[in-house]
XYZ file of C-alpha atoms in Angstrom:
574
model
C -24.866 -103.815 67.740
C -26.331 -101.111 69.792
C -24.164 -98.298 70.706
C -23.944 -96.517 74.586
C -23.683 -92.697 73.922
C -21.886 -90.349 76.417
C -22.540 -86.973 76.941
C -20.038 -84.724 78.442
C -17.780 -87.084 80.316
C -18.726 -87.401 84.084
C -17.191 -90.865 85.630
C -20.952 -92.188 85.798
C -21.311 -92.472 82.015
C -18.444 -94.513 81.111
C -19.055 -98.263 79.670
C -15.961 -100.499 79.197
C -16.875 -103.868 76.586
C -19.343 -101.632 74.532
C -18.801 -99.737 72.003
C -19.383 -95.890 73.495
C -20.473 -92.900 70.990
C -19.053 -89.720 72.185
C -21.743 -86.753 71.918
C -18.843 -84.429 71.172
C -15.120 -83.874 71.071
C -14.514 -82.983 74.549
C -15.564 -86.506 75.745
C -12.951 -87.474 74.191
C -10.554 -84.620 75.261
C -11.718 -85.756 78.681
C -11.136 -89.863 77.857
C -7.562 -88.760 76.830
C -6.597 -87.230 79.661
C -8.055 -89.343 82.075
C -6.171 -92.580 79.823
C -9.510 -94.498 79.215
C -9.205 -96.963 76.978
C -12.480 -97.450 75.364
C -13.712 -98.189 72.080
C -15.400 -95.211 70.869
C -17.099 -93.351 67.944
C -17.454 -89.696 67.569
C -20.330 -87.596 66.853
C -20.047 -84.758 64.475
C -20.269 -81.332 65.195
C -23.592 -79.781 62.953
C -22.066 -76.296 63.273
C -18.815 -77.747 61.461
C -21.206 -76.962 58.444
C -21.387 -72.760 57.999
C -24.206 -73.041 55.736
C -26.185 -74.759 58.745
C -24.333 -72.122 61.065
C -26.009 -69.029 59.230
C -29.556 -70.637 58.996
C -29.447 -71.364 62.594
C -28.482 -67.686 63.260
C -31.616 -66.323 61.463
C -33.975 -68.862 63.238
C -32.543 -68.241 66.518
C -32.446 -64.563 66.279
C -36.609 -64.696 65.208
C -36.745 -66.921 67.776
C -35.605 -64.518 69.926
C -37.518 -61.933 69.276
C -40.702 -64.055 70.090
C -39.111 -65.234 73.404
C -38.253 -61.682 74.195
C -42.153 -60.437 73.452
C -43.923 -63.425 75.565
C -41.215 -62.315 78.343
C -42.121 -58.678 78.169
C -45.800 -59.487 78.164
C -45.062 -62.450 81.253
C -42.647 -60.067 83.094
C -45.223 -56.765 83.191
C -47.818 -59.086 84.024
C -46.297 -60.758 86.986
C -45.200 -57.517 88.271
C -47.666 -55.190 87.751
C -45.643 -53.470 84.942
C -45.998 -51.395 81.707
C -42.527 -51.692 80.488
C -42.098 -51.931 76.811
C -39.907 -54.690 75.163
C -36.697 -52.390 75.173
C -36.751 -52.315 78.746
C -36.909 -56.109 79.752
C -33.864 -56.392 76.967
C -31.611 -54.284 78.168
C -32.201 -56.902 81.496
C -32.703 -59.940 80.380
C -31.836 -59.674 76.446
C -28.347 -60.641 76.889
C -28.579 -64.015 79.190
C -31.732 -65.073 76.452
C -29.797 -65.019 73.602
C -27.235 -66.987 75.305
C -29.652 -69.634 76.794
C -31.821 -70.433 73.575
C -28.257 -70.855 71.436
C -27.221 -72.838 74.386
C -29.928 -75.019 74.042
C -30.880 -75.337 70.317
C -27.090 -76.516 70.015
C -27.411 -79.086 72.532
C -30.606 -80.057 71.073
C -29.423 -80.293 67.010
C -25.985 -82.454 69.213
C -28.756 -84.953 70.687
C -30.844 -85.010 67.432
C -27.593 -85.574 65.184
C -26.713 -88.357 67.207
C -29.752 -89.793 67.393
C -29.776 -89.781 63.592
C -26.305 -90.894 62.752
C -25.823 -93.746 65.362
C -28.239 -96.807 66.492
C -28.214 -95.470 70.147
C -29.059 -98.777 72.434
C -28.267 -96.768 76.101
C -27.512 -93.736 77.955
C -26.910 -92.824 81.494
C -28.756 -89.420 82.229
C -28.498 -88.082 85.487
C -31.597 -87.956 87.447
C -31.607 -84.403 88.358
C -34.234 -82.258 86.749
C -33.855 -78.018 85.816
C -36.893 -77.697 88.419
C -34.184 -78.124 91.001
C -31.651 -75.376 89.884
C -32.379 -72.166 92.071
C -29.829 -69.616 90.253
C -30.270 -66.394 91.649
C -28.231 -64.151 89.630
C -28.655 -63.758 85.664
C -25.160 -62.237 84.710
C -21.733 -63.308 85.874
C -23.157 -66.697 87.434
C -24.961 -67.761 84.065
C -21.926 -66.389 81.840
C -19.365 -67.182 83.282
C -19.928 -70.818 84.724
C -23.596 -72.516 84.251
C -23.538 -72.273 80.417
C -19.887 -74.065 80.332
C -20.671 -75.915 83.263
C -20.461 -79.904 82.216
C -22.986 -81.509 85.377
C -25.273 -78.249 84.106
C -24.634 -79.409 80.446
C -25.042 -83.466 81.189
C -28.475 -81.886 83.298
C -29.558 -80.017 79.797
C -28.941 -82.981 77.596
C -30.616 -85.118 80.477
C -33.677 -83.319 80.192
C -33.486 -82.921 76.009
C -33.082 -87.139 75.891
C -36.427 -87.735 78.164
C -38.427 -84.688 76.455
C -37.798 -86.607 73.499
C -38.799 -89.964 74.788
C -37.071 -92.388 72.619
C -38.447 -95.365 71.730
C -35.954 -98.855 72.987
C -33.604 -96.704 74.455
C -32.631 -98.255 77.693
C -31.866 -95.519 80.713
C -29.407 -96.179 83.594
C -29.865 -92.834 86.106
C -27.731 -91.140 88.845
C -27.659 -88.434 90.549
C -25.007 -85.117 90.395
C -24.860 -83.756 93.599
C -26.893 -80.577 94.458
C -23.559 -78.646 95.290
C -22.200 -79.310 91.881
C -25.596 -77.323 90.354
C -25.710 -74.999 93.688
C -24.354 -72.213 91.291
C -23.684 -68.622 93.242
C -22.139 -65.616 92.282
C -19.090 -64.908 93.671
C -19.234 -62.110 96.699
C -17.165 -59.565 96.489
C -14.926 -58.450 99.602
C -15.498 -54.750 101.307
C -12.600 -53.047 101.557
C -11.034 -49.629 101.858
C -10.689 -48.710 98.170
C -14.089 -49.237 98.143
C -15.209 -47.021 100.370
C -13.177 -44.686 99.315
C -14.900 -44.962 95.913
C -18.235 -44.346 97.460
C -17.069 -41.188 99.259
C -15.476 -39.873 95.896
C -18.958 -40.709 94.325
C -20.822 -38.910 96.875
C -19.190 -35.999 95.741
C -19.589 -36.137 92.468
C -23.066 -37.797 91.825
C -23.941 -35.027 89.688
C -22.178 -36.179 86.802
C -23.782 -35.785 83.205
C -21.619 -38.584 81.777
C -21.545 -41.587 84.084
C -18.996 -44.669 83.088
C -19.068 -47.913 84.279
C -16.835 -50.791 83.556
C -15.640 -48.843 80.995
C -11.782 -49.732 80.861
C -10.943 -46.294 79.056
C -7.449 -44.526 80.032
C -8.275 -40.812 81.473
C -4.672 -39.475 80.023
C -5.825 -40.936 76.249
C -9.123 -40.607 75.407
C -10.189 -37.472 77.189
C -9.660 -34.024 77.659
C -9.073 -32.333 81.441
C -11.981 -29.871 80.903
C -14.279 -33.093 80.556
C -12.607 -35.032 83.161
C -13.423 -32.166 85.434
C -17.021 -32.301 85.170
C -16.675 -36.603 84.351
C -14.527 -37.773 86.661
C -14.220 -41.285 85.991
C -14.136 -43.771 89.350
C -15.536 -47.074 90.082
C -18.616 -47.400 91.023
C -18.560 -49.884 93.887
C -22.271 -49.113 94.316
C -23.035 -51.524 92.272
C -21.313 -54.346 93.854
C -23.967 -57.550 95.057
C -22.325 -56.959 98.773
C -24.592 -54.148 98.708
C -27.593 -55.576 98.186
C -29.939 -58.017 100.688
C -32.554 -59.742 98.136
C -35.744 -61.012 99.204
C -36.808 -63.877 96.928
C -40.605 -64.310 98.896
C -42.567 -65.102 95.683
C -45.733 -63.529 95.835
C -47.256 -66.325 92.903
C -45.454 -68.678 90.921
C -43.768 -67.923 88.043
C -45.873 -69.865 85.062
C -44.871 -71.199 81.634
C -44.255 -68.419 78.775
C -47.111 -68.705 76.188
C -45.907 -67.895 72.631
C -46.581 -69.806 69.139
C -44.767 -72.957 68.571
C -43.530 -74.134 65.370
C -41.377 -77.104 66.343
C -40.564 -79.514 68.816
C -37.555 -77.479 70.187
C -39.735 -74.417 70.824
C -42.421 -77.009 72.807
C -39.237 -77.915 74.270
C -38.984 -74.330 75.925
C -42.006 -73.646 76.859
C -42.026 -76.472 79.277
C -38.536 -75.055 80.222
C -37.701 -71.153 79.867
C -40.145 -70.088 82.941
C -37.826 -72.781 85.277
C -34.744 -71.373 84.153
C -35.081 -67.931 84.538
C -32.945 -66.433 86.924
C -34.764 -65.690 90.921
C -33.325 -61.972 90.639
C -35.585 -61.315 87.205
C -38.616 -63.215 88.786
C -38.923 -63.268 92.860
C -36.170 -60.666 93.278
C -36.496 -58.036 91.206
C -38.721 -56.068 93.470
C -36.442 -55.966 96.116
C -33.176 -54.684 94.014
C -35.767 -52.230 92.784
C -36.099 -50.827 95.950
C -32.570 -51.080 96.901
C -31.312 -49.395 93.632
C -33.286 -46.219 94.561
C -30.396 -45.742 96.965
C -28.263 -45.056 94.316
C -28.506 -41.525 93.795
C -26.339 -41.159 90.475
C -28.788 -39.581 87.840
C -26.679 -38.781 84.605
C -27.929 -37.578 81.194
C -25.796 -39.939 79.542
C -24.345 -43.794 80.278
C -21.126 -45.078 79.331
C -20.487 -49.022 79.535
C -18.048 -51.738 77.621
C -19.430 -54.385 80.226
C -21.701 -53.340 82.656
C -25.160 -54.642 80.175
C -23.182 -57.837 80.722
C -21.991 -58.549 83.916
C -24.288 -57.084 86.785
C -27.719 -57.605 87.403
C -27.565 -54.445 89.454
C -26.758 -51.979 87.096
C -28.929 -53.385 84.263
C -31.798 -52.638 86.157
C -30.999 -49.733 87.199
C -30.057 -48.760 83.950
C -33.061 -50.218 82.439
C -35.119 -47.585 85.062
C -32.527 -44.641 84.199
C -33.538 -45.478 80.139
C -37.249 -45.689 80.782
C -36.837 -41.961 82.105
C -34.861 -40.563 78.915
C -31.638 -41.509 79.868
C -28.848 -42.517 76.760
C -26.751 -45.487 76.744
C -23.564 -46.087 74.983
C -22.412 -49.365 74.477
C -18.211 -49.513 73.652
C -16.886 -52.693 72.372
C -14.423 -54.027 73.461
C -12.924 -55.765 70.979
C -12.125 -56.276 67.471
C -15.595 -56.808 66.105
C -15.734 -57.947 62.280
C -18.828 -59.456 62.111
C -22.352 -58.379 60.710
C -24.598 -61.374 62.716
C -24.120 -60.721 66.037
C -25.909 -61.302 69.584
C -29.321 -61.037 67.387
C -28.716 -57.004 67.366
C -28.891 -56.661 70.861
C -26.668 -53.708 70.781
C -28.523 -52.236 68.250
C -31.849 -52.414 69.625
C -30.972 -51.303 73.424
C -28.223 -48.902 72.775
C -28.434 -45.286 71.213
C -25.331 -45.470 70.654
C -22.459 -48.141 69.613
C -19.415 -47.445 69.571
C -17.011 -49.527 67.320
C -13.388 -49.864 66.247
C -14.765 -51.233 62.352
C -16.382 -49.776 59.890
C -20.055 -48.980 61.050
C -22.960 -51.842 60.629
C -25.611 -48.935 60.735
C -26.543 -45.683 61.561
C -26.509 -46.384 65.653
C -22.752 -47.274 65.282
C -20.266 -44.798 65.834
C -16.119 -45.761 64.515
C -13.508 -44.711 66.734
C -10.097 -45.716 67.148
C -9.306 -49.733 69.126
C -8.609 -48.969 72.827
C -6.763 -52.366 72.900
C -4.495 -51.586 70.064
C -2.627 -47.979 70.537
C 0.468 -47.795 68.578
C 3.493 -49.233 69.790
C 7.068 -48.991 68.399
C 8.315 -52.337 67.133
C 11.738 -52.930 66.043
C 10.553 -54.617 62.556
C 13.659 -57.096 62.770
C 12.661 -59.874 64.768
C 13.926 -63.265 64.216
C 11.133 -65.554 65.450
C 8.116 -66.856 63.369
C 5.507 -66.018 65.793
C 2.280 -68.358 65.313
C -0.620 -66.769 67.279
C -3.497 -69.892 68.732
C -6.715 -69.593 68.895
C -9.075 -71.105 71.488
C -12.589 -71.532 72.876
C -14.500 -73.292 75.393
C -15.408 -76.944 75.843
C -19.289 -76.345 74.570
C -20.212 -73.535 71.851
C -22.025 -70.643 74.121
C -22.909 -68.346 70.587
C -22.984 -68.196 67.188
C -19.609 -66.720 65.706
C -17.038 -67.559 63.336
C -15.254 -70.130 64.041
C -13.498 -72.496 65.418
C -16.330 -72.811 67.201
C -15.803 -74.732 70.150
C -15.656 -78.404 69.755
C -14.164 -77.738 66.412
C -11.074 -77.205 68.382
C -9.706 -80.416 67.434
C -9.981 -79.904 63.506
C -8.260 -76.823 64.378
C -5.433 -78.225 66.419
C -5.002 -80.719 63.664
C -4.944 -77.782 61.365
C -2.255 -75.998 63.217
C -0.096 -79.443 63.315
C -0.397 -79.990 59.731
C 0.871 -76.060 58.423
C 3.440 -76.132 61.317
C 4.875 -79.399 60.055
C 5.091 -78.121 56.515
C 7.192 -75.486 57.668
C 10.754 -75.410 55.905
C 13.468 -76.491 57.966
C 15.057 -73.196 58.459
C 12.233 -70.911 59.145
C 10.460 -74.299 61.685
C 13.625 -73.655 63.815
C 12.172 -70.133 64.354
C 9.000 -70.875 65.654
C 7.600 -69.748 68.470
C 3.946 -71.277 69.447
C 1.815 -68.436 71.498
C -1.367 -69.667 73.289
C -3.372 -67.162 75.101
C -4.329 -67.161 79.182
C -7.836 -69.120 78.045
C -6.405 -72.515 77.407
C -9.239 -75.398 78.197
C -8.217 -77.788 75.774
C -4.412 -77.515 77.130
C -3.283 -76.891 73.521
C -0.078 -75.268 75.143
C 0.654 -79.079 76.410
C -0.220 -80.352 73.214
C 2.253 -78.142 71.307
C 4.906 -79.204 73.742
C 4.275 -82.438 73.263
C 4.300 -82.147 69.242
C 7.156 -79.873 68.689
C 8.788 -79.573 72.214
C 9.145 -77.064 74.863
C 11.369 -74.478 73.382
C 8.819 -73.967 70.675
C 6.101 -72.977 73.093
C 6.190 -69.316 74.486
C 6.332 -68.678 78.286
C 5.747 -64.841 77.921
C 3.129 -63.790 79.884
C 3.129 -60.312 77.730
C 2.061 -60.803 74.438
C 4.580 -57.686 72.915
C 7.905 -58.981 74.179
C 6.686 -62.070 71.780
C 5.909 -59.313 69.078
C 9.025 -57.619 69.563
C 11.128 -60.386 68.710
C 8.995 -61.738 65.397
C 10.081 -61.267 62.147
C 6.632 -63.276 60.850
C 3.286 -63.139 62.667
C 0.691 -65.788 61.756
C -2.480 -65.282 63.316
C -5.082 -67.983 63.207
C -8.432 -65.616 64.034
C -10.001 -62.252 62.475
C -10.235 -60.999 65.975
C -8.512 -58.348 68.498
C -4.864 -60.126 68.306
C -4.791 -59.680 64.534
C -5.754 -56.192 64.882
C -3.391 -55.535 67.175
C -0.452 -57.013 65.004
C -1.398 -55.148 62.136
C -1.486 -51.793 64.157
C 1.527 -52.748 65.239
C 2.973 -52.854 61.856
C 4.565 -56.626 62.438
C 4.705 -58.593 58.917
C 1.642 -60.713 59.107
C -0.248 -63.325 57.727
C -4.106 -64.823 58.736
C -4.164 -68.514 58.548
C -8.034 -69.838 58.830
C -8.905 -73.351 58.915
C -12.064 -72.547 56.772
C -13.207 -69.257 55.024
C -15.560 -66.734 57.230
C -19.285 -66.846 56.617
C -19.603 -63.788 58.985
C -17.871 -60.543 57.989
C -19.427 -56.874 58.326
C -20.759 -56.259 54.847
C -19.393 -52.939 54.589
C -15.787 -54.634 54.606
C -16.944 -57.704 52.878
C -14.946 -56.015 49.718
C -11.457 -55.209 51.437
C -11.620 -59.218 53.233
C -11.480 -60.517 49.697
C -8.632 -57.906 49.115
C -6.839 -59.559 51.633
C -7.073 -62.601 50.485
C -6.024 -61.252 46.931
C -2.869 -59.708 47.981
C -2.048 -62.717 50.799
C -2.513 -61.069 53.938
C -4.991 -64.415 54.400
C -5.432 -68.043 53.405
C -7.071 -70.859 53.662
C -4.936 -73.039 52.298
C -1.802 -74.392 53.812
C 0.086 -75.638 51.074
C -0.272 -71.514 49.565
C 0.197 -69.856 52.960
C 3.871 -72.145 53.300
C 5.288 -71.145 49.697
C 4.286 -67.500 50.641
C 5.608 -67.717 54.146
C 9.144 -69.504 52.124
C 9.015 -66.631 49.207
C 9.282 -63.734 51.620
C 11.003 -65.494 54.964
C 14.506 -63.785 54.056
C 13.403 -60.479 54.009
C 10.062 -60.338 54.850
C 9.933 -56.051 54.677
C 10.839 -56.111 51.295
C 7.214 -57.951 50.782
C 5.292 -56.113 54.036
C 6.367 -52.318 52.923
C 6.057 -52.232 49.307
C 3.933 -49.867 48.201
C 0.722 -51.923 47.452
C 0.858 -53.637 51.004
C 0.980 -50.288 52.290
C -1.705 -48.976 50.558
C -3.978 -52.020 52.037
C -2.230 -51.716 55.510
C -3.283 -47.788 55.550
C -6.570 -49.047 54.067
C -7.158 -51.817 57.241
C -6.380 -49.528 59.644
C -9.245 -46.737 58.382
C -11.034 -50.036 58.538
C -10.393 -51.385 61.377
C -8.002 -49.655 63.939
C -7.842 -45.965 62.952
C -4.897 -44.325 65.492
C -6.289 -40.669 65.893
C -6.653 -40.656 69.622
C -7.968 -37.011 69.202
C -11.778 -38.277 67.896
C -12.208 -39.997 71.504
C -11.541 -36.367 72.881
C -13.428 -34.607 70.295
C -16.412 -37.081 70.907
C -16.865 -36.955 74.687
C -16.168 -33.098 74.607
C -19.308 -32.774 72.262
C -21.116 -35.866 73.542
C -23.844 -33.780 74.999
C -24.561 -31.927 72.083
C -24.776 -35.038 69.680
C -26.814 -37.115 72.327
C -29.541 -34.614 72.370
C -29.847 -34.687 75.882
């Protein structure tokens, strides 16, 4: 019997009386809530495999590197330019290695399902990427296209009839345009603003200039630097300020590079229609609007700004092309060595990070999410930390990654219920603000409400655990181990990603169970040291690999931010 496959859940798709394979897990997130009773099948997830997970990183990130050098040659040419490849990356670099992850996952989804299932119909929508017309290549890409589902059910629409397959019969509809009429959102004038600008005015001749920077003057700097830095916002930036005129001279054309695949034929057909008006039939006219922005520093500070705003990156990307330096902060606990295909490496001269550095760009100084707090260490609440992503994976990390969500939700059910009697009436679930697959409802619903925290502060839950399992190697389990809280890491599957230069102390970890991967180990550990967990957390060999984790990790001597910026001019050679 042929099967009707469903992509990401939109009313049209839905057949009752046939047998319906789900492309993913949140169709059927999206079939539970909305009560549909359907048979169904699901498709499974081809980055639940790591070993698949890590080849796809090294393809992608050579594939990016060809993308990036047809761009740079497309880009110069269309303008009139002689930029070199650094300078297009630093503008476009980030949103690229989004988009071709983006779409080499949705394209291994269709070709998995295709392979797994005898596919008889599908309803695509009738839309095509030729009629997208997003302006900005930043926020509005980030932070709602890629995780968008019409844009998704339009990028698995267009995979399915690139593909052509053979006896596959097609039902079409269309999304309508204002669901895929994707703008950035304005930001408001107002007087703090303007009052920004004035302060700016008068101090545009900084040497250090900080942007989105989220760095506390009173902690990481000293007064005499603050005097000459003064760190404001820079409201300049803002897309109020800025009137773009998007009169194309020519058409944009296809990218030519090599092709080794179908995917990659795929893009070429593709890329050029996607890329974002402000890089193509804009950019000109924020080039010339930018010039008003009289700020010329010998050094640039940012955490988000290569991100976030079109503005500033090509600004920046001008300021660079002159001799200006960039610094790149994370912001974040960042433990892994594959990441964002180096782009912080290759546009930034210098990276500043909280772990143990990758290479010789990277500078280590201390977490500016995790500054030491005092804890009373006597809690009486087994604090279990959640974990969560979005509904489709966006980049390659380790995981969850996102439609894996359910394994993981299943994995947190089966160690909670495990729990021993006694220490189970402790709990206390925590879910973060992100919460798309409603896991705080689910947790409610499994274990009841007064299990499920309603803290909005993340400490007051820390101040009154006596146990802390996190369920990520990320900032939260940083922060709990600063914070000196007994605490375990509970991972549905072992990391395939881990900075080699603490690949050593991970397995040390494990060794001394401050992780697992196993819940049947992690419960008898949790049981051995539940009535006195400090006689297990400060013995002296825990301490030793608590000191050791922080010099990894989160190293607390506030005084190398001070000593860094003081002598930043010095070491920048600028």
């Amino acid at each position: 019997m042929k099967n009707h496959l469903i992509l990401t859940g939109l009313n049209q798709e839905f057949k009752r009386g046939e047998k319906n394979i789900f492309l993913g897990s949140w169709v059927e997130e999206i079939a539970n809530k909305e009560n549909l009773k359907i048979k169904n099948d699901l498709n499974p997830y081809h980055w639940a495999n790591y070993k698949k997970v890590e080849e796809d990183y090294e393809y992608l990130k050579k594939l990016y590197e060809k993308i990036l050098l047809s761009l740079t040659f497309a880009l110069n040419k269309y303008h009139d330019y002689k930029f070199d490849k650094r300078y297009w990356e630093v503008i476009i670099g980030w949103w690229l290695g989004y988009l071709i992850t983006i779409l080499w996952d949705r394209w291994e989804l269709v070709r998995n399902v295709f392979e797994k299932f005898d596919i008889g119909s599908v309803n695509l929508c009738q839309n095509e990427f030729s009629g997208l017309r997003v302006k900005d290549f930043s926020k509005v890409w980030l932070g709602e296209i890629f995780l968008d589902r019409n844009f998704n059910h339009l990028v698995f629409s267009e995979i399915i009839r690139f593909k052509k397959y053979q006896n596959l019969k097609i039902s079409q509809f269309e999304i309508e345009s204002e669901k895929l009429d994707f703008k950035s959102p304005i930001k408001k004038k107002n007087l703090k603003a303007l009052l920004f600008k004035l302060f700016n005015k008068v101090y545009c001749n900084r040497q250090v200039l900080f942007y989105q920077a989220s760095l506390h003057p009173n902690k990481f700097f000293s007064k005499k630097f603050l005097l000459k830095n003064p760190i404001f916002p820079l409201p300049e930036f803002d897309e109020n300020n800025f009137d773009i005129n998007y009169i194309a001279k020519d058409k944009f054309t296809k990218l030519v590079f090599k092709t080794e695949n179908e995917f990659e034929n795929f893009l070429i057909e593709n890329l050029h229609i996607l890329i974002p008006l402000n890089i193509t039939y804009g950019l000109k006219s924020i080039k010339d609007q930018i010039k008003k922005i009289k700020f010329d520093p010998k050094i640039i500070f940012t955490m988000y700004g290569h991100a976030s705003n079109d503005f500033f990156k090509v600004w920046l990307a001008d300021k660079m092309n002159k001799g200006k330096k960039l610094i790149i902060c994370e912001h974040g606990g960042d433990t892994e060595q594959k990441r964002y295909f180096d782009f912080h490496k290759n546009v930034a001269d210098k990276m500043i990070t909280h772990t143990t550095p990758k290479n010789n760009s990277e500078v280590q100084l201390p977490p500016t999410f995790a500054q030491k707090k005092k804890f009373l260490k006597t809690g009486s609440k087994l604090l279990y930390l959640c974990f969560n992503q979005y509904y489709f994976s966006y980049r390659i990390h380790n995981g969850p990654i996102g439609p894996e969500m359910q394994d993981y939700l299943l994995f947190s059910k089966n160690f909670l219920n495990r729990l021993n009697k006694d220490i189970k009436k402790s709990l206390i679930i925590r879910q973060g603000p992100l919460d798309i697959w409603k896991l705080k409802d689910k947790f409610r619903k499994y274990f009841g409400k007064k299990y499920v925290s309603n803290n909005k502060n993340l400490y007051k839950d820390l101040f009154n655990s006596k146990v802390v399992i996190n369920t990520c190697f990320g900032t939260t389990y940083i922060q709990t181990m600063v914070y000196n809280k007994p605490t375990i890491l509970l991972l549905s599957k072992d990391l395939w990603n881990i900075n080699k230069n603490v690949k050593n102390f991970y397995e040390v970890l494990k060794e001394n169970k401050l992780i697992f991967t196993d819940l049947e180990q992690a419960n008898c550990h949790l049981s051995s040291i539940w009535d006195n967990p400090l006689d297990w957390w400060e013995s002296k060999e825990i301490n030793k690999i608590k000191k050791d984790f922080n010099k990894h990790f989160a190293n607390q001597n506030n005084d190398q931010w001070i000593k860094f910026f003081d002598n930043i001019i010095d070491e920048m050679n600028v």
